[in-house]
Short mmCIF file of C-alpha atoms in Angstrom, two decimals:
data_model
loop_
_atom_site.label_atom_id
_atom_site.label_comp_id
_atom_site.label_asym_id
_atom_site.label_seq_id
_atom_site.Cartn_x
_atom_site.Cartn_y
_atom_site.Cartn_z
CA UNK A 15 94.63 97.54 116.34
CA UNK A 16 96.52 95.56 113.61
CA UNK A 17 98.20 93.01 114.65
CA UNK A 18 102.15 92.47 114.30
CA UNK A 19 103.78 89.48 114.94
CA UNK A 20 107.71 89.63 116.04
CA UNK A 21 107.41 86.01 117.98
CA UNK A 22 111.30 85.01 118.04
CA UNK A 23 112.75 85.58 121.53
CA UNK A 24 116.21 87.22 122.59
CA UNK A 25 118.91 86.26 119.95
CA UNK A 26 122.67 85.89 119.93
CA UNK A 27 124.25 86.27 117.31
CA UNK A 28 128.22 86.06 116.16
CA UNK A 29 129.89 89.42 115.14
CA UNK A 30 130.22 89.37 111.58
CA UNK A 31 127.54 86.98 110.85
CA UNK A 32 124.32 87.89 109.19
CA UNK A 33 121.14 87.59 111.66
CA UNK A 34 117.34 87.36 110.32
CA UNK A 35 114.45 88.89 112.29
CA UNK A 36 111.16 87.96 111.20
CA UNK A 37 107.95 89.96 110.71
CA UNK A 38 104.61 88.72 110.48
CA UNK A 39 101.29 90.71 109.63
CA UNK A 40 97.47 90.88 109.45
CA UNK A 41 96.15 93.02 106.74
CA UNK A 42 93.28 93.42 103.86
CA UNK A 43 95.00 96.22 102.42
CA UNK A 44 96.75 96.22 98.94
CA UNK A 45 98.74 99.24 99.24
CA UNK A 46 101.50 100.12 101.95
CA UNK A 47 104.68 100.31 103.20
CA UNK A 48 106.82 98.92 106.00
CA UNK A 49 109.16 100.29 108.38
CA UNK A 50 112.04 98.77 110.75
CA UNK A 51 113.29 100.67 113.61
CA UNK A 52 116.30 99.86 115.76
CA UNK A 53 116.00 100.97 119.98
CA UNK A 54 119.80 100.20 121.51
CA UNK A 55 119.70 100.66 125.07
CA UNK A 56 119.92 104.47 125.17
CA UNK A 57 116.10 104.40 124.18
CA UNK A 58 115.74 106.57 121.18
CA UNK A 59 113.62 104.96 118.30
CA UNK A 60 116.46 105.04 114.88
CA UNK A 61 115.05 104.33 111.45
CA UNK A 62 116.38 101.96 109.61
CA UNK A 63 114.85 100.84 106.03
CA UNK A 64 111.21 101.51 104.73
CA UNK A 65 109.88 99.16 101.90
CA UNK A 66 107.04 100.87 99.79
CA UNK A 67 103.96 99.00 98.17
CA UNK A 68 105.24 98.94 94.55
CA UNK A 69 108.81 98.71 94.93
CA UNK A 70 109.89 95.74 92.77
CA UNK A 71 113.66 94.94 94.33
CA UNK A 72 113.57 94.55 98.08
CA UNK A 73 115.17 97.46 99.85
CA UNK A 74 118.91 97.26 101.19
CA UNK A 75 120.28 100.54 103.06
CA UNK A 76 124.01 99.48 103.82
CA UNK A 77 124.17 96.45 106.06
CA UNK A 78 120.14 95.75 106.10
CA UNK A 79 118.02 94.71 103.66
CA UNK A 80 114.34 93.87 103.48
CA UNK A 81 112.85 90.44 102.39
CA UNK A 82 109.05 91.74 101.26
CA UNK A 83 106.66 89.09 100.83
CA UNK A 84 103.49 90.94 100.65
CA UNK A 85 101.53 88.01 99.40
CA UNK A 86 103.00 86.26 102.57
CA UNK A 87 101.89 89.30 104.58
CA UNK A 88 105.52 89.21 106.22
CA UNK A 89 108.82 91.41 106.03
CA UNK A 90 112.31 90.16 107.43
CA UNK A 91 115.24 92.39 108.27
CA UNK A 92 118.22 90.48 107.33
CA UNK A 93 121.59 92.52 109.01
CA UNK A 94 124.54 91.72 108.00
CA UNK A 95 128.39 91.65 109.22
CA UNK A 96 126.82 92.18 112.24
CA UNK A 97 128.65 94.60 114.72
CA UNK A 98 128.35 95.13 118.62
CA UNK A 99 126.47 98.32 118.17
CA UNK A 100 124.13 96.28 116.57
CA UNK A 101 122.83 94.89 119.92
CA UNK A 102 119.21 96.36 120.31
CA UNK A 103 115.33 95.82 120.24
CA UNK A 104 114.25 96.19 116.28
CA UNK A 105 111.06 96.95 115.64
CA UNK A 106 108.82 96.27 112.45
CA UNK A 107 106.21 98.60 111.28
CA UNK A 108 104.00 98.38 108.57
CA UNK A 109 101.99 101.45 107.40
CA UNK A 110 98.56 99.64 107.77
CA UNK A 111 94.65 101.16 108.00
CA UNK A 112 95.60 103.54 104.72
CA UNK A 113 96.06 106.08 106.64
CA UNK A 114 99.90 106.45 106.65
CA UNK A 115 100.04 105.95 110.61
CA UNK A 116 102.55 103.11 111.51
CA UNK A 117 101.52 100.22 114.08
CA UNK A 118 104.62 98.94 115.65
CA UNK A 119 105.44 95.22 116.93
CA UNK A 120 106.49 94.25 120.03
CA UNK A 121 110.07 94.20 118.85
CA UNK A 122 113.13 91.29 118.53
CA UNK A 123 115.78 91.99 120.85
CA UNK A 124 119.08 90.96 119.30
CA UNK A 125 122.62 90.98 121.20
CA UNK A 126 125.41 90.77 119.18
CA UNK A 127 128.47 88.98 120.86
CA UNK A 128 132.34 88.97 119.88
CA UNK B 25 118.81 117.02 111.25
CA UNK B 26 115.57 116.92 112.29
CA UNK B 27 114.82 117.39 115.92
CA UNK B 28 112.06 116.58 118.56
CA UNK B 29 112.78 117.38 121.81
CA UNK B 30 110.58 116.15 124.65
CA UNK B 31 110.67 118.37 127.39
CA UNK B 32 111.39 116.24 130.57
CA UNK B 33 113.60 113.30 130.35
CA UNK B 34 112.35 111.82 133.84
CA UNK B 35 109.08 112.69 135.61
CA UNK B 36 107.83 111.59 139.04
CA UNK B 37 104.27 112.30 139.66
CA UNK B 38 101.07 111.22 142.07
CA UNK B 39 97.90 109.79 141.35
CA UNK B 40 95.52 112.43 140.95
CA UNK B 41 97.98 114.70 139.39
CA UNK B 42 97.44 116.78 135.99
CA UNK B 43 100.66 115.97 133.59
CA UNK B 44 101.87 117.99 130.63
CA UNK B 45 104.23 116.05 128.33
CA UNK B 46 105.44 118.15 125.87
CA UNK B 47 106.69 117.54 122.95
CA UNK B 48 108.42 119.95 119.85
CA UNK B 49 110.03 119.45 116.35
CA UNK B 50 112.24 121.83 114.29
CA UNK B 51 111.36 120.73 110.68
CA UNK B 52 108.00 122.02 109.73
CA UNK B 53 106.36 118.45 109.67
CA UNK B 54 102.75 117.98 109.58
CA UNK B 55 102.49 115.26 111.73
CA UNK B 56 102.79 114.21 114.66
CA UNK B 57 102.09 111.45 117.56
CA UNK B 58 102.41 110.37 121.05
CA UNK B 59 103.43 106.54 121.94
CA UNK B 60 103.69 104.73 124.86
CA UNK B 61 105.82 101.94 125.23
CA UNK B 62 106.08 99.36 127.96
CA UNK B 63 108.40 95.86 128.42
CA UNK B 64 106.28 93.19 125.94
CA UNK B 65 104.01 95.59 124.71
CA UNK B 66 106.27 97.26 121.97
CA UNK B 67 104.70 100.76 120.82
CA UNK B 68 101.15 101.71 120.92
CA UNK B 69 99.61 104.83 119.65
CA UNK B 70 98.08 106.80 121.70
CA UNK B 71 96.68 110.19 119.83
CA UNK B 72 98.32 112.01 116.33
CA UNK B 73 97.66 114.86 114.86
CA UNK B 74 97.49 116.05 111.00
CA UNK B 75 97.62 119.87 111.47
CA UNK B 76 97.37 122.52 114.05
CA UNK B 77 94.66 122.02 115.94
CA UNK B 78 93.62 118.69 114.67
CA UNK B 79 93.73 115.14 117.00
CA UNK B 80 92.86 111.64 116.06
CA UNK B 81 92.61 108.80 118.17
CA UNK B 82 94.92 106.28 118.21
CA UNK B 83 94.59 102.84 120.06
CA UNK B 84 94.64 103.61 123.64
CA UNK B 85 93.53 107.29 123.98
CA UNK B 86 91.71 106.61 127.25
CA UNK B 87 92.50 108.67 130.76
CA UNK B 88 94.91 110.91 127.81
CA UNK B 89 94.41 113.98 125.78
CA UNK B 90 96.27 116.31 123.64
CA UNK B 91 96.68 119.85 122.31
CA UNK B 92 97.94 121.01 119.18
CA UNK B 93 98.24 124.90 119.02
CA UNK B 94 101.00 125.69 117.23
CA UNK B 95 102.62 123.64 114.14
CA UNK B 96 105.87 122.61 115.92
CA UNK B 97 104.54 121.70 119.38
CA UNK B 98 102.19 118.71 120.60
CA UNK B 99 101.63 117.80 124.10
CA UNK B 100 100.47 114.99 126.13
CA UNK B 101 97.88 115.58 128.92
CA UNK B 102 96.95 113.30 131.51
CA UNK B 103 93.97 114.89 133.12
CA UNK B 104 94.24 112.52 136.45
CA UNK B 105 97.35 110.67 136.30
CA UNK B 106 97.30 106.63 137.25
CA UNK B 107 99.79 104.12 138.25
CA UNK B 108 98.64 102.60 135.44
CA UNK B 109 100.30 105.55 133.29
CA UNK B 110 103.54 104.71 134.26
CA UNK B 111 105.40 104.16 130.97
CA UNK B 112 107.86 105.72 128.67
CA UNK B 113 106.26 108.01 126.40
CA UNK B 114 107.76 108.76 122.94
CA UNK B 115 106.68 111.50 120.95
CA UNK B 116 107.35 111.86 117.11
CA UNK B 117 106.64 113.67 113.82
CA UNK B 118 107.10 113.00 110.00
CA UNK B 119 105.71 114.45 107.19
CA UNK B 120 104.80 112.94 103.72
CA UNK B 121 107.43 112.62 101.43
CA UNK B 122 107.26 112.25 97.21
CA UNK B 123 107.86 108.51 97.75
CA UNK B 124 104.88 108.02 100.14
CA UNK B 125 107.07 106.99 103.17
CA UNK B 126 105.83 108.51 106.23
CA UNK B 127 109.48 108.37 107.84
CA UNK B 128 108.95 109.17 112.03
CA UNK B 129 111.71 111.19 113.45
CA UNK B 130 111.36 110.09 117.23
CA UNK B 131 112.17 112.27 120.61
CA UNK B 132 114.30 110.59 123.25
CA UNK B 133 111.27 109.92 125.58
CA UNK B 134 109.62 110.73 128.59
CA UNK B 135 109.75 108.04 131.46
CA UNK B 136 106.98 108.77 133.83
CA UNK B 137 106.54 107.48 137.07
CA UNK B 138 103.26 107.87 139.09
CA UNK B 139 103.27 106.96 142.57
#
């Protein structure tokens, strides 16, 4: 299995401040893509941003936005204005083994307070 | 928007049982996978499948297996179910889009319980 490292523990953060989550991972491959997924409480798994291999700009979908540092094998999720309903687990996955099947970290858990 | 439905929400089972997890999708997608996911262990792969018919291992297929008859539906099968097996199972799908992104559409889950 590949291994994904999410290491920071539960974090609190403002409303309306930006937060950083930080992505780590170990890979030979040249080509792929990365994922982030938010969990709230409720359980379901909600995509958030995906980062493909070539994509020159880092990708930003509304309030989140990808730092991709491939040579630095790592891939933050920067939220910003950040809103209760932000409170969740966030997961990173990178699309590793070339085979377009995602491995998943063990996930940041964030908590967002007014 | 896409759906995938898991069948059962909540199960409660014994050890020894046979357990069907099933799993279905409304878009046509080609793939699809079974996760489980338990507290400090994030998501781990368990089987997917390409096409009808077709299973791949994923990281922890042992005491599991699947079936894939028909394009929409995958299932989960635990032959001789554990305590171990207790865990919330998510079940997804995706299917290859022009940019490469293999976007998974994710079910609500499964929380099993074996006693």
């Amino acid at each position: 299995a590949q291994k994904i490292t999410q290491t920071q523990p539960g974090m609190f953060v403002q409303e309306k401040e930006a937060v950083t989550l930080d992505c780590t991972y170990d890979t030979s491959d040249q080509s792929y893509g990365l994922f982030w997924y938010k969990q709230p409480s409720s359980g379901e798994m909600i995509f958030l941003i995906y980062q493909g291999s070539y994509d020159e700009q880092n990708a930003t979908e509304g309030r989140y936005s990808l730092n991709f540092q491939k040579a630095r094998k790592s891939a933050n999720l920067v939220i910003s204005a950040s809103q209760l309903g932000d409170s969740a687990m966030y997961f990173c996955a990178p699309c590793l083994d070339g085979n377009n099947r995602l491995a998943f970290g063990k996930g940041n858990q964030v908590v967002v307070i007014p | 928007d896409v759906k995938v439905t898991q069948s059962s929400r909540y199960l409660v089972k014994r050890t020894g049982e046979k357990v069907f997890l099933e799993c279905v999708q409304d878009m046509d997608h080609e793939n699809m996978f079974w996760y489980r996911q338990d507290p400090g262990l994030g998501l781990r792969l368990i089987y997917f499948s390409y096409d009808v018919k077709m299973k791949e291992k994923g990281d922890i297929p042992e005491g599991y297996s699947v079936s894939r008859e028909k394009k929409e539906r995958f299932s989960l099968i635990l032959e001789s179910a554990s305590t171990n097996q207790t865990s919330m199972y998510l079940c997804a799908s995706s299917f290859w889009s022009g940019t490469g992104a293999n976007v998974l559409t994710f079910g609500a889950g499964s929380r099993l319980t074996v006693l």
